[in-house]
XYZ file of C-alpha atoms in Angstrom:
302
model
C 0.000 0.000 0.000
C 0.940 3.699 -0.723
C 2.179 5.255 2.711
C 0.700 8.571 1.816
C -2.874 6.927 0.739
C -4.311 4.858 3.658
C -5.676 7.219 5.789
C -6.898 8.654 3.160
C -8.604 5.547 1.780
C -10.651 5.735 5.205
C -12.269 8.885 4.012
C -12.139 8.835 0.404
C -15.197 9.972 -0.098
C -15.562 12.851 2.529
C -15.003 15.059 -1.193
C -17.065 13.706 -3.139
C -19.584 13.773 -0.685
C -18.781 17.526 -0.051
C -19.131 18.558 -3.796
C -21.920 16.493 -4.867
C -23.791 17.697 -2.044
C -23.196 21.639 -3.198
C -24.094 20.111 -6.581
C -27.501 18.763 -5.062
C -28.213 21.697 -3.386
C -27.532 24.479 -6.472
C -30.038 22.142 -8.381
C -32.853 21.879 -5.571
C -32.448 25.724 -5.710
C -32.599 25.800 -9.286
C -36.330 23.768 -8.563
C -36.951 25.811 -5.502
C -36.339 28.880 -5.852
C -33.038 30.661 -3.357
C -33.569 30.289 0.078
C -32.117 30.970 3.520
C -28.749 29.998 4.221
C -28.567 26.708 5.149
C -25.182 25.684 6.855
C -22.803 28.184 8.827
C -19.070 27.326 9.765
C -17.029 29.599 11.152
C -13.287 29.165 9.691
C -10.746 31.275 9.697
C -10.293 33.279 6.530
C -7.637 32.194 4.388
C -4.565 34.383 3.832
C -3.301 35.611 0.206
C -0.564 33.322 -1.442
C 0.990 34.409 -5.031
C 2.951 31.923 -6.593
C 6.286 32.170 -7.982
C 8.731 30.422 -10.197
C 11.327 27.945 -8.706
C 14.788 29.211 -8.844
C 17.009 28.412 -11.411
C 19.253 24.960 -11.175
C 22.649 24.724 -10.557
C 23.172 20.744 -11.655
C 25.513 20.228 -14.568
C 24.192 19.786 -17.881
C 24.489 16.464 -18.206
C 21.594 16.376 -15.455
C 19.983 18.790 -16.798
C 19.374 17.134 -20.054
C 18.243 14.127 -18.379
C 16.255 15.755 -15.937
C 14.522 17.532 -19.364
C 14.020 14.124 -20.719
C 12.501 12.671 -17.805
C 9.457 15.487 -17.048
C 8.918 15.519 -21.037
C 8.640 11.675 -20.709
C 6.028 12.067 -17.685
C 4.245 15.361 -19.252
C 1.676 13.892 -21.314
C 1.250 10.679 -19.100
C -1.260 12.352 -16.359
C 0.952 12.002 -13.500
C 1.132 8.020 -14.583
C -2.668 7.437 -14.593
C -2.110 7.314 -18.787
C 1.400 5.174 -18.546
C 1.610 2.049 -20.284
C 4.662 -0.546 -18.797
C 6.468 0.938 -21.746
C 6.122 4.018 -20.351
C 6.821 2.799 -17.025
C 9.719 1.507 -18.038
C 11.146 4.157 -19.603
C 10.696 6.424 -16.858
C 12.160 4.254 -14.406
C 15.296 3.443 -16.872
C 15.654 7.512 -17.050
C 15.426 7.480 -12.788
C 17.971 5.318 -12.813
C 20.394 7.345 -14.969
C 19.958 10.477 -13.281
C 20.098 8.652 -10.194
C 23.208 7.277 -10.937
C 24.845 10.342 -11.721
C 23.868 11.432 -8.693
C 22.609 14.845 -6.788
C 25.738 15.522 -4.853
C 24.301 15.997 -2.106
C 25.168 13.907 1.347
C 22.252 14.680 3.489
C 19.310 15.277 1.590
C 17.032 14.843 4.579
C 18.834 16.938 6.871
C 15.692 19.099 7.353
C 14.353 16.572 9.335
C 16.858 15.504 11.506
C 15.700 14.894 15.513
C 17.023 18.444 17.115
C 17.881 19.954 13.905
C 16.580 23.849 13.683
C 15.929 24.116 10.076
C 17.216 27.290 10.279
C 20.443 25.783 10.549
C 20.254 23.847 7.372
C 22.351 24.715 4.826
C 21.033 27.037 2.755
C 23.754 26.613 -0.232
C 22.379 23.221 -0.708
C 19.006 21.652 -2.017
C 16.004 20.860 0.507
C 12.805 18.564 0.893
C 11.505 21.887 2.386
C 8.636 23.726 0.667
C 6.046 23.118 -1.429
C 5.534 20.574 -4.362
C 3.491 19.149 -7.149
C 3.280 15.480 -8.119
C 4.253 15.129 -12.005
C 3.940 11.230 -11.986
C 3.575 7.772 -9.995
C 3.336 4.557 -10.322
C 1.143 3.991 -7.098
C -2.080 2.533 -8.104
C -3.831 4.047 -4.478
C -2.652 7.297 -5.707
C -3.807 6.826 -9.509
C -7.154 5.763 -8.748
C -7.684 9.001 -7.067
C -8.642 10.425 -10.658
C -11.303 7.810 -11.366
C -13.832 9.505 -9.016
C -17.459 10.207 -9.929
C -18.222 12.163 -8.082
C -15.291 14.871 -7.793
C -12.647 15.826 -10.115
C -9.157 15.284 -9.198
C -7.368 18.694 -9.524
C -4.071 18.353 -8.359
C -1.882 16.592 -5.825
C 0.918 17.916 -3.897
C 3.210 18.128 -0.405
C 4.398 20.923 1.875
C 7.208 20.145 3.626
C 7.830 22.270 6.754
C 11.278 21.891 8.159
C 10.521 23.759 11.286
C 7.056 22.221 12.240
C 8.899 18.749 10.664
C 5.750 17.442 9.150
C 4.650 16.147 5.706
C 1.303 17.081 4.358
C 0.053 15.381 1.223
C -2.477 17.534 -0.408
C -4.865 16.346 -2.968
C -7.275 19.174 -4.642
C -10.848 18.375 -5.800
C -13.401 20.426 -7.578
C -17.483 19.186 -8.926
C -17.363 16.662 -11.878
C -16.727 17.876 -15.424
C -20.411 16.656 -16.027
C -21.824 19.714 -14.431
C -20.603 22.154 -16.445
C -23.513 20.867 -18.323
C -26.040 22.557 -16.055
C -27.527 25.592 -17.393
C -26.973 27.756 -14.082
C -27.110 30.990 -16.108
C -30.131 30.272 -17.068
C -31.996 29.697 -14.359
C -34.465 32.923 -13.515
C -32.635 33.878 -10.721
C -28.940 34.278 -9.527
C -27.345 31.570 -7.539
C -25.543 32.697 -4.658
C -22.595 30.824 -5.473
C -20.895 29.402 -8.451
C -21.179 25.429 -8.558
C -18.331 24.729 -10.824
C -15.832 27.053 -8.856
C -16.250 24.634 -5.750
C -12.726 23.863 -4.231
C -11.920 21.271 -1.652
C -8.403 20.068 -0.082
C -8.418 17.219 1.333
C -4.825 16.280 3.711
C -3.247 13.624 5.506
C -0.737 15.771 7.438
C 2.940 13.284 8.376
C 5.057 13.846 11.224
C 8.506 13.134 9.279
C 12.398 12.251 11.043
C 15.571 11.192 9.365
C 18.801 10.407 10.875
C 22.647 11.464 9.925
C 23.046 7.483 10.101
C 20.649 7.036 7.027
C 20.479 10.628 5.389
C 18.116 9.629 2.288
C 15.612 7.915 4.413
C 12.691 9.528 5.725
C 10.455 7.802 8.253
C 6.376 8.620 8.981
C 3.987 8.967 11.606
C 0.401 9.723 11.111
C -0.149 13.799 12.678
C -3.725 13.921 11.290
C -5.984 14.739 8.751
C -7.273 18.199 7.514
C -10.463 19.216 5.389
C -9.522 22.524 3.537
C -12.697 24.443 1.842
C -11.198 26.375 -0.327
C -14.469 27.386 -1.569
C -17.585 25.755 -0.721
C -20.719 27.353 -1.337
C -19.076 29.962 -2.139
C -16.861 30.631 1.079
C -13.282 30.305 1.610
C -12.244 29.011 4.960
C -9.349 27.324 7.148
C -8.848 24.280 7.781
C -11.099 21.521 9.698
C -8.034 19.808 11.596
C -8.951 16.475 12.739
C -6.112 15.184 15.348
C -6.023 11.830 17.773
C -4.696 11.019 21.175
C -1.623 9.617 19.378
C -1.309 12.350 16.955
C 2.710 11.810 15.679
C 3.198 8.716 17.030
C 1.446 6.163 15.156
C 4.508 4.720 12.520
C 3.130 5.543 9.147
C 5.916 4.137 6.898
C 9.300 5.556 5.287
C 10.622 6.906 1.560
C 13.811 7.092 0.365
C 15.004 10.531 -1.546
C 16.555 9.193 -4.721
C 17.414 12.618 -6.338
C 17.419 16.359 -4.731
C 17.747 19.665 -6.819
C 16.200 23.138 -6.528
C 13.675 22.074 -8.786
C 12.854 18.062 -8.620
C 12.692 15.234 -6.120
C 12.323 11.786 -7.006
C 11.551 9.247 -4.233
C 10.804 5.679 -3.624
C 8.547 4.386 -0.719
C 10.363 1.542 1.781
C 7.132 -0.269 1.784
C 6.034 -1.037 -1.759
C 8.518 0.690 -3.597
C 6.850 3.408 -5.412
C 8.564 5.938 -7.589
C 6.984 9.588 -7.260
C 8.117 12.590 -9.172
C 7.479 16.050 -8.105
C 8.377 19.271 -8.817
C 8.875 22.792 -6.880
C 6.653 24.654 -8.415
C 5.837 27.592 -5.806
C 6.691 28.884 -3.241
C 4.431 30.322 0.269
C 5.046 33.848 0.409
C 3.226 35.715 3.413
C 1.152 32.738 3.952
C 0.820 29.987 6.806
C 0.824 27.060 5.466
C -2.584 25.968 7.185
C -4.262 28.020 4.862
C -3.596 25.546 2.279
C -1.360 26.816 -1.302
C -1.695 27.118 -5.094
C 0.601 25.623 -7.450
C 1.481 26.666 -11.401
C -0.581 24.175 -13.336
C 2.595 24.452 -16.305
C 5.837 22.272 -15.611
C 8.748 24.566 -14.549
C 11.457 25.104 -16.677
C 14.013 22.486 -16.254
C-alpha cells in the first residue's frame, strides 16, 4: 500500500460527498427557488498566497538534459494514470540514470533531523523543504484518485515544513466535469454561489524524522488529517483539523530521496517501492501554510 494513501482511503469519499452535495443543493435551488442559508461554519479566513517560479538549477548539464528528458517523458502521461509498462519503463530506466549520476548531495534529509533547527540547514544546498506538485507515480492508491465520480481530481501535492517537521500530502478536488452541463445561467434567478468554482483540499498531514546514520531515508507517523474548503458554497475558509490522542506517534511508513535539486525530487517508498516525481513549483510567500497553497498548473522550466 501507498504510505501517503491509507488514511486517506478511510475517508475517500468525505469530497465527493462535499461537492456532490453543493451540486444537489444548487439544483434543488434551481427547482426551488433561493432560500435561507442553510449551513454556517465559522473558519478562519484564508490568507493571500501568489505563486512564484522555482529558482534556477545549478546541476551540470548532463543532469539537466536528463532531468529535461525525464518530465517531457512524464508530461503527457497524467501524472502516470495514462502510462503504459512501456512508459513505465522508460521512466524508471531515465530514474535510474539520473540517479546514478547522482545529486551531490550527502544529506538530503537533513531538514528533518531529531534536534535539527531548520534554520540551521544549509542554505547553499538543495532541501525537501517547501512546497511541491506530483508530475507522476506509479502507485495505483494514488492513480485511482482520478477515477472519481463524483469529484474531479485537480491536483496533488506536499508541503514540507522543516521547522514544524511534518509532511502534508495535499490532494485538490473540484465538482465533476459533467456539471458544467447545467444551465446555471439560465436559471431565472442568480445563484448565490458558483457550482463549478467549488474547491476542496483534502490532507493527511505526516510527522517526518531522518537520521545522519541514514540521510536519504525519511520515516512517517500519522499527525492527522485536515479538510480545507477552499471554496464551498461559495466561502473560503481554514482548515477543519482532525487530530487523535496519538497524533505523531502512530509509525506511518518511510521513503527514500533518490534525487534532490532546486527544482525536482524523485523518491521511492520503503514499503512497496513506489517511484513519485514532483516538482517545486511555488513557493508560500506571506502565507501559513494551514491556509492551504496554489501551485502553477505548467511544468517549470528544467
Amino acid at each position: 500500500d501507498d504510505i501517503f494513501l491509507r488514511p486517506i482511503r478511510a475517508l475517500n469519499r468525505t469530497p465527493a460527498v462535499m461537492l456532490h452535495l453543493t451540486s444537489l443543493l444548487a439544483l434543488s435551488s434551481a427547482v426551488a427557488g433561493p432560500g435561507q442559508q442553510l449551513i454556517g461554519v465559522r473558519v478562519r479566513a484564508s490568507s493571500m498566497m501568489t505563486t512564484t517560479a522555482a529558482p534556477p538549477t545549478s546541476a551540470p548539464t548532463s543532469a539537466l538534459k536528463i532531468k529535461t528528458k525525464l518530465l517531457n517523458a512524464v508530461s503527457m502521461l497524467q501524472m502516470g494514470r495514462e502510462a503504459r509498462q512501456l512508459d513505465k519503463d522508460n521512466v524508471a530506466s531515465i530514474v535510474d540514470r539520473l540517479v546514478e549520476l547522482g545529486d551531490g548531495l550527502s544529506d538530503p534529509a537533513s531538514s528533518y533531523y531529531s534536534g535539527v533547527d531548520c534554520a540551521e540547514c544549509d542554505a547553499s544546498q538543495p532541501s525537501l523543504v517547501g512546497t511541491w506538485s506530483l508530475q507522476y507515480t506509479d502507485s495505483p492508491d494514488l492513480l485511482a484518485l482520478g477515477y472519481n465520480p463524483l469529484a474531479e481530481l485537480v491536483r496533488i501535492g506536499q508541503v514540507f515544513d522543516g521547522e514544524a517537521k511534518t509532511i502534508a500530502n495535499v490532494i485538490e478536488w473540484k465538482p465533476p466535469s459533467i456539471l458544467s452541463s447545467v444551465p446555471f445561467d439560465s436559471l431565472p434567478f442568480k445563484l448565490p454561489f458558483d457550482p463549478l468554482a467549488e474547491r476542496l483540499e483534502q490532507r493527511v498531514v505526516l510527522k517526518g524524522s531522518a537520521s545522519p546514520s541514514a540521510p536519504r531515508r525519511v520515516d512517517l507517523a500519522v499527525e492527522g488529517i485536515d479538510i480545507v474548503p477552499k471554496m464551498v458554497f461559495g466561502q473560503a475558509g481554514g482548515p477543519i483539523e482532525l487530530r487523535g490522542p496519538l497524533s505523531g506517534q502512530v509509525p506511518f511508513g518511510s521513503f527514500d530521496v533518490l534525487y534532490l535539486d532546486e527544482t525536482l525530487r524523485i523518491t521511492k517508498t520503503v514499503q512497496g517501492g513506489f517511484l513519485a516525481i514532483n516538482t517545486r513549483v511555488a513557493q508560500l510567500v506571506e502565507a501559513d501554510m494551514d491556509d492551504g497553497f496554489d501551485v502553477a498548473d505548467e511544468l517549470p522550466s528544467a
